Amino acid sequence: MNGAIMMDGHTVVETALPVVVPAPPARPEEYDAATRATLEHIDHQAVRTVAENRPDSTQNGYAQDWASWMKFCASSGVPPLAVTPGTLVMFVEWLWTQPGWKKGTYTAPSTVVSPAPSSPPAPSTE
C-alpha cells in the first residue's frame, strides 16, 4: 500500500496536493506601495553608489550595457523588466549578432555573463 496508512481499521490514502504559489506581480506598478517605496530607495542608493564609487569608464560601461539591453528589448518585443533565464540567454545570443566597437567583431557576451573563477586569487605577498 504505497502512500496509504491504516487508521482505526480504515485505509486512508495520502495524496500529495500541489502547492499553488501566486506569481509575483509582473510589472513594478503592480507592486504594493511599500514595495515600490523600498525599490525606489534601493534604486536611488544604487545610482548614488555607482556615481560616487565607480570610475567614469565603469559608469560608461554600465550605460552601454543598459543601452544594449534596451535595444535588445525593443527589437525583440521583450519588456525591459521581463528578466528570466530565457530572456537572459536570448540576450546573450542576440549579442553575438551585434557589431562590436572594432570592425569585424561582435559584442562579447562575456562582458555580460562571465564564468566564476575556478579558484580564488592567491593572496598578495607585497
Tab-separated table of N, CA, C and O in Angstrom:
chain	number	residue	atom	x	y	z
A	1	MET	N	0.825	-1.186	0.000
A	1	MET	CA	0.000	0.000	0.000
A	1	MET	C	0.861	1.238	0.000
A	1	MET	O	1.021	1.889	1.011
A	2	ASN	N	1.443	1.557	-1.089
A	2	ASN	CA	2.298	2.722	-1.190
A	2	ASN	C	1.466	3.989	-1.031
A	2	ASN	O	0.491	4.200	-1.728
A	3	GLY	N	1.850	4.865	-0.085
A	3	GLY	CA	1.142	6.119	0.119
A	3	GLY	C	-0.124	5.967	0.939
A	3	GLY	O	-0.896	6.890	1.059
A	4	ALA	N	-0.384	4.773	1.535
A	4	ALA	CA	-1.596	4.565	2.323
A	4	ALA	C	-1.216	4.241	3.755
A	4	ALA	O	-0.189	3.631	4.017
A	5	ILE	N	-2.042	4.648	4.682
A	5	ILE	CA	-1.835	4.314	6.090
A	5	ILE	C	-3.141	3.768	6.643
A	5	ILE	O	-4.225	4.024	6.105
A	6	MET	N	-3.049	2.975	7.703
A	6	MET	CA	-4.240	2.410	8.328
A	6	MET	C	-4.575	3.236	9.563
A	6	MET	O	-3.714	3.523	10.386
A	7	MET	N	-5.826	3.662	9.683
A	7	MET	CA	-6.294	4.384	10.859
A	7	MET	C	-7.617	3.757	11.286
A	7	MET	O	-8.570	3.736	10.508
A	8	ASP	N	-7.658	3.234	12.508
A	8	ASP	CA	-8.887	2.631	13.058
A	8	ASP	C	-9.503	1.620	12.099
A	8	ASP	O	-10.711	1.601	11.880
A	9	GLY	N	-8.685	0.797	11.471
A	9	GLY	CA	-9.187	-0.228	10.582
A	9	GLY	C	-9.579	0.266	9.204
A	9	GLY	O	-10.018	-0.503	8.380
A	10	HIS	N	-9.452	1.538	8.937
A	10	HIS	CA	-9.778	2.103	7.634
A	10	HIS	C	-8.500	2.510	6.927
A	10	HIS	O	-7.557	2.978	7.548
A	11	THR	N	-8.501	2.336	5.657
A	11	THR	CA	-7.344	2.758	4.876
A	11	THR	C	-7.533	4.217	4.473
A	11	THR	O	-8.557	4.594	3.916
A	12	VAL	N	-6.542	5.008	4.816
A	12	VAL	CA	-6.555	6.421	4.437
A	12	VAL	C	-5.418	6.608	3.447
A	12	VAL	O	-4.279	6.289	3.737
A	13	VAL	N	-5.741	7.091	2.296
A	13	VAL	CA	-4.742	7.292	1.266
A	13	VAL	C	-4.276	8.745	1.323
A	13	VAL	O	-5.079	9.667	1.280
A	14	GLU	N	-2.968	8.881	1.476
A	14	GLU	CA	-2.403	10.225	1.459
A	14	GLU	C	-2.145	10.622	0.019
A	14	GLU	O	-1.607	9.844	-0.751
A	15	THR	N	-2.544	11.807	-0.325
A	15	THR	CA	-2.253	12.311	-1.664
A	15	THR	C	-1.445	13.583	-1.535
A	15	THR	O	-1.616	14.347	-0.593
A	16	ALA	N	-0.576	13.774	-2.468
A	16	ALA	CA	0.228	14.990	-2.481
A	16	ALA	C	-0.493	16.021	-3.337
A	16	ALA	O	-0.638	15.847	-4.539
A	17	LEU	N	-1.002	17.038	-2.697
A	17	LEU	CA	-1.659	18.104	-3.429
A	17	LEU	C	-0.621	19.121	-3.869
A	17	LEU	O	0.298	19.438	-3.114
A	18	PRO	N	-0.761	19.630	-5.056
A	18	PRO	CA	0.213	20.641	-5.491
A	18	PRO	C	0.054	21.911	-4.659
A	18	PRO	O	-1.047	22.286	-4.275
A	19	VAL	N	1.170	22.513	-4.356
A	19	VAL	CA	1.165	23.773	-3.640
A	19	VAL	C	1.141	24.876	-4.678
A	19	VAL	O	1.997	24.941	-5.555
A	20	VAL	N	0.139	25.702	-4.604
A	20	VAL	CA	-0.001	26.787	-5.566
A	20	VAL	C	0.533	28.062	-4.928
A	20	VAL	O	0.049	28.499	-3.896
A	21	VAL	N	1.554	28.592	-5.548
A	21	VAL	CA	2.147	29.838	-5.073
A	21	VAL	C	1.827	30.904	-6.107
A	21	VAL	O	2.164	30.752	-7.279
A	22	PRO	N	1.167	31.981	-5.668
A	22	PRO	CA	0.841	33.010	-6.663
A	22	PRO	C	2.097	33.644	-7.231
A	22	PRO	O	3.089	33.826	-6.532
A	23	ALA	N	2.036	33.945	-8.499
A	23	ALA	CA	3.176	34.585	-9.162
A	23	ALA	C	3.315	36.008	-8.651
A	23	ALA	O	2.320	36.672	-8.355
A	24	PRO	N	4.551	36.489	-8.535
A	24	PRO	CA	4.734	37.882	-8.130
A	24	PRO	C	4.231	38.802	-9.244
A	24	PRO	O	4.128	38.379	-10.398
A	25	PRO	N	3.919	40.031	-8.879
A	25	PRO	CA	3.479	40.963	-9.928
A	25	PRO	C	4.524	41.071	-11.026
A	25	PRO	O	5.722	41.040	-10.773
A	26	ALA	N	4.060	41.187	-12.256
A	26	ALA	CA	4.957	41.213	-13.401
A	26	ALA	C	5.551	42.589	-13.658
A	26	ALA	O	6.605	42.703	-14.258
A	27	ARG	N	4.853	43.641	-13.224
A	27	ARG	CA	5.318	44.992	-13.509
A	27	ARG	C	5.412	45.779	-12.211
A	27	ARG	O	4.600	45.593	-11.303
A	28	PRO	N	6.391	46.678	-12.107
A	28	PRO	CA	6.553	47.451	-10.869
A	28	PRO	C	5.287	48.185	-10.428
A	28	PRO	O	5.019	48.285	-9.236
A	29	GLU	N	4.497	48.662	-11.368
A	29	GLU	CA	3.287	49.398	-10.976
A	29	GLU	C	2.257	48.494	-10.305
A	29	GLU	O	1.315	48.976	-9.683
A	30	GLU	N	2.441	47.185	-10.401
A	30	GLU	CA	1.533	46.242	-9.749
A	30	GLU	C	1.941	45.938	-8.312
A	30	GLU	O	1.180	45.320	-7.580
A	31	TYR	N	3.139	46.348	-7.901
A	31	TYR	CA	3.574	46.125	-6.528
A	31	TYR	C	2.807	47.037	-5.578
A	31	TYR	O	2.356	48.116	-5.964
A	32	ASP	N	2.724	46.633	-4.322
A	32	ASP	CA	2.060	47.496	-3.349
A	32	ASP	C	2.950	48.703	-3.059
A	32	ASP	O	4.127	48.735	-3.424
A	33	ALA	N	2.379	49.710	-2.410
A	33	ALA	CA	3.080	50.980	-2.175
A	33	ALA	C	4.365	50.784	-1.375
A	33	ALA	O	5.392	51.417	-1.669
A	34	ALA	N	4.347	49.915	-0.376
A	34	ALA	CA	5.543	49.703	0.450
A	34	ALA	C	6.673	49.088	-0.374
A	34	ALA	O	7.829	49.489	-0.248
A	35	THR	N	6.346	48.127	-1.223
A	35	THR	CA	7.364	47.500	-2.066
A	35	THR	C	7.918	48.503	-3.066
A	35	THR	O	9.129	48.581	-3.280
A	36	ARG	N	7.047	49.304	-3.682
A	36	ARG	CA	7.516	50.324	-4.620
A	36	ARG	C	8.433	51.329	-3.932
A	36	ARG	O	9.459	51.724	-4.485
A	37	ALA	N	8.097	51.724	-2.703
A	37	ALA	CA	8.939	52.669	-1.963
A	37	ALA	C	10.299	52.055	-1.654
A	37	ALA	O	11.339	52.718	-1.783
A	38	THR	N	10.313	50.785	-1.276
A	38	THR	CA	11.579	50.100	-1.000
A	38	THR	C	12.430	50.019	-2.258
A	38	THR	O	13.631	50.305	-2.232
A	39	LEU	N	11.817	49.652	-3.369
A	39	LEU	CA	12.556	49.555	-4.629
A	39	LEU	C	13.082	50.917	-5.074
A	39	LEU	O	14.208	51.022	-5.570
A	40	GLU	N	12.296	51.952	-4.888
A	40	GLU	CA	12.740	53.305	-5.247
A	40	GLU	C	13.951	53.710	-4.405
A	40	GLU	O	14.923	54.266	-4.921
A	41	HIS	N	13.921	53.394	-3.117
A	41	HIS	CA	15.055	53.691	-2.238
A	41	HIS	C	16.304	52.930	-2.701
A	41	HIS	O	17.399	53.504	-2.790
A	42	ILE	N	16.147	51.655	-3.008
A	42	ILE	CA	17.271	50.842	-3.477
A	42	ILE	C	17.829	51.422	-4.778
A	42	ILE	O	19.047	51.522	-4.949
A	43	ASP	N	16.947	51.813	-5.694
A	43	ASP	CA	17.395	52.397	-6.961
A	43	ASP	C	18.208	53.664	-6.733
A	43	ASP	O	19.274	53.851	-7.336
A	44	HIS	N	17.721	54.540	-5.871
A	44	HIS	CA	18.447	55.793	-5.596
A	44	HIS	C	19.814	55.507	-4.965
A	44	HIS	O	20.809	56.139	-5.326
A	45	GLN	N	19.853	54.545	-4.048
A	45	GLN	CA	21.125	54.176	-3.416
A	45	GLN	C	22.094	53.611	-4.448
A	45	GLN	O	23.283	53.910	-4.429
A	46	ALA	N	21.587	52.788	-5.346
A	46	ALA	CA	22.445	52.180	-6.364
A	46	ALA	C	23.029	53.234	-7.282
A	46	ALA	O	24.232	53.221	-7.582
A	47	VAL	N	22.196	54.172	-7.730
A	47	VAL	CA	22.671	55.240	-8.615
A	47	VAL	C	23.746	56.062	-7.895
A	47	VAL	O	24.795	56.372	-8.467
A	48	ARG	N	23.506	56.402	-6.641
A	48	ARG	CA	24.477	57.192	-5.871
A	48	ARG	C	25.779	56.419	-5.666
A	48	ARG	O	26.865	56.964	-5.828
A	49	THR	N	25.668	55.136	-5.349
A	49	THR	CA	26.858	54.316	-5.140
A	49	THR	C	27.718	54.265	-6.393
A	49	THR	O	28.932	54.430	-6.334
A	50	VAL	N	27.084	54.041	-7.535
A	50	VAL	CA	27.829	53.978	-8.795
A	50	VAL	C	28.462	55.336	-9.095
A	50	VAL	O	29.642	55.422	-9.442
A	51	ALA	N	27.692	56.407	-8.951
A	51	ALA	CA	28.194	57.747	-9.269
A	51	ALA	C	29.372	58.143	-8.379
A	51	ALA	O	30.326	58.777	-8.834
A	52	GLU	N	29.331	57.741	-7.118
A	52	GLU	CA	30.366	58.158	-6.167
A	52	GLU	C	31.539	57.199	-6.063
A	52	GLU	O	32.601	57.585	-5.582
A	53	ASN	N	31.357	55.957	-6.482
A	53	ASN	CA	32.382	54.944	-6.202
A	53	ASN	C	32.898	54.174	-7.406
A	53	ASN	O	33.653	53.222	-7.233
A	54	ARG	N	32.474	54.537	-8.592
A	54	ARG	CA	32.946	53.828	-9.779
A	54	ARG	C	33.608	54.816	-10.724
A	54	ARG	O	33.125	55.937	-10.897
A	55	PRO	N	34.712	54.411	-11.353
A	55	PRO	CA	35.366	55.310	-12.310
A	55	PRO	C	34.458	55.577	-13.507
A	55	PRO	O	33.532	54.813	-13.797
A	56	ASP	N	34.746	56.661	-14.209
A	56	ASP	CA	33.946	57.033	-15.378
A	56	ASP	C	33.877	55.898	-16.393
A	56	ASP	O	32.820	55.659	-16.995
A	57	SER	N	34.976	55.182	-16.584
A	57	SER	CA	34.976	54.103	-17.571
A	57	SER	C	33.977	53.003	-17.189
A	57	SER	O	33.307	52.436	-18.059
A	58	THR	N	33.862	52.715	-15.900
A	58	THR	CA	32.898	51.711	-15.445
A	58	THR	C	31.478	52.230	-15.630
A	58	THR	O	30.597	51.497	-16.098
A	59	GLN	N	31.260	53.490	-15.286
A	59	GLN	CA	29.932	54.078	-15.464
A	59	GLN	C	29.534	54.063	-16.940
A	59	GLN	O	28.388	53.758	-17.275
A	60	ASN	N	30.487	54.364	-17.815
A	60	ASN	CA	30.210	54.322	-19.251
A	60	ASN	C	29.886	52.903	-19.703
A	60	ASN	O	29.001	52.686	-20.531
A	61	GLY	N	30.610	51.924	-19.169
A	61	GLY	CA	30.339	50.519	-19.494
A	61	GLY	C	28.946	50.110	-19.056
A	61	GLY	O	28.222	49.440	-19.805
A	62	TYR	N	28.547	50.521	-17.837
A	62	TYR	CA	27.193	50.216	-17.356
A	62	TYR	C	26.148	50.837	-18.289
A	62	TYR	O	25.154	50.199	-18.632
A	63	ALA	N	26.389	52.080	-18.692
A	63	ALA	CA	25.441	52.774	-19.577
A	63	ALA	C	25.343	52.051	-20.927
A	63	ALA	O	24.247	51.907	-21.481
A	64	GLN	N	26.481	51.603	-21.451
A	64	GLN	CA	26.467	50.884	-22.733
A	64	GLN	C	25.744	49.547	-22.598
A	64	GLN	O	24.997	49.143	-23.495
A	65	ASP	N	25.968	48.849	-21.475
A	65	ASP	CA	25.274	47.573	-21.252
A	65	ASP	C	23.766	47.792	-21.177
A	65	ASP	O	22.980	47.031	-21.748
A	66	TRP	N	23.357	48.849	-20.460
A	66	TRP	CA	21.925	49.135	-20.350
A	66	TRP	C	21.349	49.485	-21.722
A	66	TRP	O	20.261	49.035	-22.076
A	67	ALA	N	22.082	50.281	-22.493
A	67	ALA	CA	21.622	50.645	-23.839
A	67	ALA	C	21.478	49.390	-24.710
A	67	ALA	O	20.515	49.272	-25.483
A	68	SER	N	22.405	48.449	-24.583
A	68	SER	CA	22.312	47.194	-25.347
A	68	SER	C	21.071	46.417	-24.937
A	68	SER	O	20.350	45.880	-25.787
A	69	TRP	N	20.813	46.343	-23.631
A	69	TRP	CA	19.631	45.627	-23.143
A	69	TRP	C	18.362	46.276	-23.686
A	69	TRP	O	17.447	45.599	-24.156
A	70	MET	N	18.295	47.608	-23.650
A	70	MET	CA	17.109	48.313	-24.129
A	70	MET	C	16.927	48.113	-25.642
A	70	MET	O	15.805	47.950	-26.120
A	71	LYS	N	18.028	48.105	-26.385
A	71	LYS	CA	17.946	47.868	-27.835
A	71	LYS	C	17.439	46.450	-28.098
A	71	LYS	O	16.592	46.229	-28.964
A	72	PHE	N	17.957	45.487	-27.355
A	72	PHE	CA	17.500	44.099	-27.468
A	72	PHE	C	16.003	44.007	-27.169
A	72	PHE	O	15.250	43.378	-27.919
A	73	CYS	N	15.574	44.637	-26.090
A	73	CYS	CA	14.162	44.588	-25.705
A	73	CYS	C	13.276	45.178	-26.799
A	73	CYS	O	12.248	44.605	-27.151
A	74	ALA	N	13.696	46.328	-27.330
A	74	ALA	CA	12.907	46.979	-28.378
A	74	ALA	C	12.840	46.113	-29.637
A	74	ALA	O	11.780	45.984	-30.257
A	75	SER	N	13.950	45.496	-30.010
A	75	SER	CA	13.970	44.714	-31.247
A	75	SER	C	13.283	43.359	-31.115
A	75	SER	O	12.813	42.799	-32.099
A	76	SER	N	13.208	42.835	-29.890
A	76	SER	CA	12.607	41.512	-29.705
A	76	SER	C	11.208	41.559	-29.114
A	76	SER	O	10.544	40.532	-29.027
A	77	GLY	N	10.776	42.752	-28.679
A	77	GLY	CA	9.450	42.865	-28.080
A	77	GLY	C	9.389	42.397	-26.642
A	77	GLY	O	8.308	42.190	-26.097
A	78	VAL	N	10.534	42.234	-25.994
A	78	VAL	CA	10.584	41.808	-24.598
A	78	VAL	C	10.494	43.053	-23.713
A	78	VAL	O	11.253	44.004	-23.907
A	79	PRO	N	9.593	43.082	-22.727
A	79	PRO	CA	9.556	44.218	-21.815
A	79	PRO	C	10.883	44.312	-21.047
A	79	PRO	O	11.443	43.285	-20.656
A	80	PRO	N	11.401	45.514	-20.843
A	80	PRO	CA	12.718	45.672	-20.195
A	80	PRO	C	12.840	45.008	-18.827
A	80	PRO	O	13.928	44.608	-18.433
A	81	LEU	N	11.751	44.853	-18.106
A	81	LEU	CA	11.832	44.246	-16.779
A	81	LEU	C	11.467	42.765	-16.782
A	81	LEU	O	11.346	42.155	-15.729
A	82	ALA	N	11.341	42.170	-17.957
A	82	ALA	CA	10.999	40.747	-18.064
A	82	ALA	C	12.280	39.919	-18.040
A	82	ALA	O	12.663	39.298	-19.025
A	83	VAL	N	12.939	39.910	-16.907
A	83	VAL	CA	14.198	39.185	-16.778
A	83	VAL	C	13.907	37.772	-16.277
A	83	VAL	O	13.413	37.575	-15.176
A	84	THR	N	14.187	36.820	-17.148
A	84	THR	CA	14.032	35.406	-16.822
A	84	THR	C	15.268	34.693	-17.356
A	84	THR	O	16.020	35.271	-18.156
A	85	PRO	N	15.498	33.462	-16.963
A	85	PRO	CA	16.630	32.750	-17.568
A	85	PRO	C	16.550	32.737	-19.092
A	85	PRO	O	17.551	32.918	-19.777
A	86	GLY	N	15.352	32.569	-19.629
A	86	GLY	CA	15.198	32.530	-21.083
A	86	GLY	C	15.538	33.856	-21.750
A	86	GLY	O	16.201	33.877	-22.789
A	87	THR	N	15.079	34.969	-21.162
A	87	THR	CA	15.383	36.259	-21.792
A	87	THR	C	16.865	36.580	-21.682
A	87	THR	O	17.429	37.190	-22.605
A	88	LEU	N	17.517	36.147	-20.607
A	88	LEU	CA	18.961	36.405	-20.496
A	88	LEU	C	19.742	35.591	-21.518
A	88	LEU	O	20.665	36.102	-22.153
A	89	VAL	N	19.359	34.338	-21.717
A	89	VAL	CA	20.029	33.519	-22.733
A	89	VAL	C	19.779	34.121	-24.113
A	89	VAL	O	20.697	34.245	-24.934
A	90	MET	N	18.544	34.529	-24.367
A	90	MET	CA	18.208	35.136	-25.654
A	90	MET	C	19.030	36.415	-25.877
A	90	MET	O	19.514	36.664	-26.980
A	91	PHE	N	19.220	37.204	-24.824
A	91	PHE	CA	20.010	38.431	-24.908
A	91	PHE	C	21.467	38.116	-25.248
A	91	PHE	O	22.062	38.725	-26.133
A	92	VAL	N	22.034	37.137	-24.570
A	92	VAL	CA	23.430	36.771	-24.833
A	92	VAL	C	23.576	36.273	-26.269
A	92	VAL	O	24.528	36.642	-26.975
A	93	GLU	N	22.630	35.476	-26.729
A	93	GLU	CA	22.672	35.016	-28.120
A	93	GLU	C	22.541	36.196	-29.084
A	93	GLU	O	23.226	36.248	-30.106
A	94	TRP	N	21.684	37.145	-28.761
A	94	TRP	CA	21.495	38.347	-29.583
A	94	TRP	C	22.794	39.132	-29.665
A	94	TRP	O	23.140	39.665	-30.714
A	95	LEU	N	23.542	39.200	-28.549
A	95	LEU	CA	24.806	39.940	-28.546
A	95	LEU	C	25.783	39.414	-29.594
A	95	LEU	O	26.559	40.179	-30.166
A	96	TRP	N	25.721	38.105	-29.858
A	96	TRP	CA	26.618	37.512	-30.853
A	96	TRP	C	26.376	38.057	-32.249
A	96	TRP	O	27.215	37.922	-33.130
A	97	THR	N	25.214	38.661	-32.467
A	97	THR	CA	24.877	39.175	-33.802
A	97	THR	C	25.092	40.678	-33.912
A	97	THR	O	24.901	41.252	-34.986
A	98	GLN	N	25.487	41.324	-32.814
A	98	GLN	CA	25.627	42.778	-32.803
A	98	GLN	C	27.067	43.182	-33.087
A	98	GLN	O	28.000	42.632	-32.506
A	99	PRO	N	27.248	44.169	-33.959
A	99	PRO	CA	28.618	44.589	-34.277
A	99	PRO	C	29.325	45.144	-33.044
A	99	PRO	O	28.732	45.859	-32.234
A	100	GLY	N	30.576	44.766	-32.903
A	100	GLY	CA	31.407	45.291	-31.817
A	100	GLY	C	31.953	46.658	-32.168
A	100	GLY	O	31.742	47.180	-33.268
A	101	TRP	N	32.715	47.236	-31.251
A	101	TRP	CA	33.261	48.572	-31.480
A	101	TRP	C	34.374	48.550	-32.509
A	101	TRP	O	34.673	49.544	-33.142
A	102	LYS	N	34.979	47.378	-32.694
A	102	LYS	CA	36.056	47.233	-33.669
A	102	LYS	C	35.494	46.530	-34.900
A	102	LYS	O	34.789	45.529	-34.787
A	103	LYS	N	35.803	47.052	-36.094
A	103	LYS	CA	35.280	46.500	-37.338
A	103	LYS	C	35.557	44.993	-37.426
A	103	LYS	O	36.663	44.535	-37.153
A	104	GLY	N	34.538	44.242	-37.813
A	104	GLY	CA	34.684	42.799	-37.978
A	104	GLY	C	34.503	42.005	-36.700
A	104	GLY	O	34.650	40.793	-36.699
A	105	THR	N	34.187	42.673	-35.593
A	105	THR	CA	33.967	41.964	-34.328
A	105	THR	C	32.503	42.074	-33.934
A	105	THR	O	31.734	42.830	-34.519
A	106	TYR	N	32.135	41.310	-32.937
A	106	TYR	CA	30.781	41.325	-32.415
A	106	TYR	C	30.838	41.607	-30.923
A	106	TYR	O	31.859	41.420	-30.273
A	107	THR	N	29.695	42.065	-30.383
A	107	THR	CA	29.620	42.327	-28.954
A	107	THR	C	29.899	41.028	-28.210
A	107	THR	O	29.339	39.993	-28.535
A	108	ALA	N	30.751	41.102	-27.222
A	108	ALA	CA	31.147	39.898	-26.486
A	108	ALA	C	30.173	39.611	-25.350
A	108	ALA	O	30.069	40.400	-24.424
A	109	PRO	N	29.456	38.483	-25.406
A	109	PRO	CA	28.576	38.131	-24.285
A	109	PRO	C	29.331	38.000	-22.967
A	109	PRO	O	28.754	38.169	-21.916
A	110	SER	N	30.622	37.739	-23.019
A	110	SER	CA	31.383	37.600	-21.776
A	110	SER	C	31.402	38.900	-20.986
A	110	SER	O	31.698	38.900	-19.805
A	111	THR	N	31.071	40.021	-21.636
A	111	THR	CA	31.001	41.271	-20.881
A	111	THR	C	29.751	41.318	-20.030
A	111	THR	O	29.653	42.111	-19.114
A	112	VAL	N	28.789	40.447	-20.305
A	112	VAL	CA	27.557	40.406	-19.537
A	112	VAL	C	27.554	39.201	-18.600
A	112	VAL	O	27.195	39.305	-17.444
A	113	VAL	N	27.968	38.053	-19.100
A	113	VAL	CA	27.959	36.823	-18.323
A	113	VAL	C	29.373	36.269	-18.313
A	113	VAL	O	29.851	35.790	-19.314
A	114	SER	N	30.039	36.380	-17.176
A	114	SER	CA	31.390	35.846	-17.102
A	114	SER	C	31.410	34.675	-16.135
A	114	SER	O	30.714	34.695	-15.125
A	115	PRO	N	32.174	33.656	-16.435
A	115	PRO	CA	32.216	32.484	-15.554
A	115	PRO	C	32.895	32.823	-14.230
A	115	PRO	O	33.718	33.727	-14.152
A	116	ALA	N	32.504	32.106	-13.213
A	116	ALA	CA	33.139	32.277	-11.916
A	116	ALA	C	34.561	31.745	-11.990
A	116	ALA	O	34.836	30.782	-12.703
A	117	PRO	N	35.483	32.367	-11.272
A	117	PRO	CA	36.854	31.858	-11.304
A	117	PRO	C	36.901	30.452	-10.709
A	117	PRO	O	36.140	30.127	-9.818
A	118	SER	N	37.815	29.630	-11.250
A	118	SER	CA	37.903	28.248	-10.768
A	118	SER	C	38.512	28.178	-9.378
A	118	SER	O	38.259	27.252	-8.633
A	119	SER	N	39.313	29.153	-9.025
A	119	SER	CA	39.871	29.185	-7.674
A	119	SER	C	40.081	30.638	-7.293
A	119	SER	O	40.284	31.492	-8.156
A	120	PRO	N	40.049	30.934	-5.997
A	120	PRO	CA	40.241	32.323	-5.591
A	120	PRO	C	41.651	32.783	-5.909
A	120	PRO	O	42.578	31.971	-5.986
A	121	PRO	N	41.837	34.091	-6.130
A	121	PRO	CA	43.175	34.574	-6.413
A	121	PRO	C	44.095	34.363	-5.218
A	121	PRO	O	43.669	34.364	-4.078
A	122	ALA	N	45.365	34.157	-5.537
A	122	ALA	CA	46.355	33.956	-4.467
A	122	ALA	C	46.527	35.253	-3.700
A	122	ALA	O	46.462	36.348	-4.264
A	123	PRO	N	46.743	35.162	-2.377
A	123	PRO	CA	46.941	36.382	-1.595
A	123	PRO	C	48.231	37.097	-2.025
A	123	PRO	O	49.199	36.467	-2.422
A	124	SER	N	48.204	38.392	-1.940
A	124	SER	CA	49.346	39.199	-2.304
A	124	SER	C	50.439	39.049	-1.261
A	124	SER	O	50.169	38.975	-0.067
A	125	THR	N	51.691	39.006	-1.708
A	125	THR	CA	52.830	38.893	-0.782
A	125	THR	C	53.507	40.232	-0.579
A	125	THR	O	54.569	40.313	0.018
A	126	GLU	N	52.912	41.285	-1.128
A	126	GLU	CA	53.519	42.612	-1.003
A	126	GLU	C	53.242	43.215	0.341
A	126	GLU	O	52.282	43.061	0.972
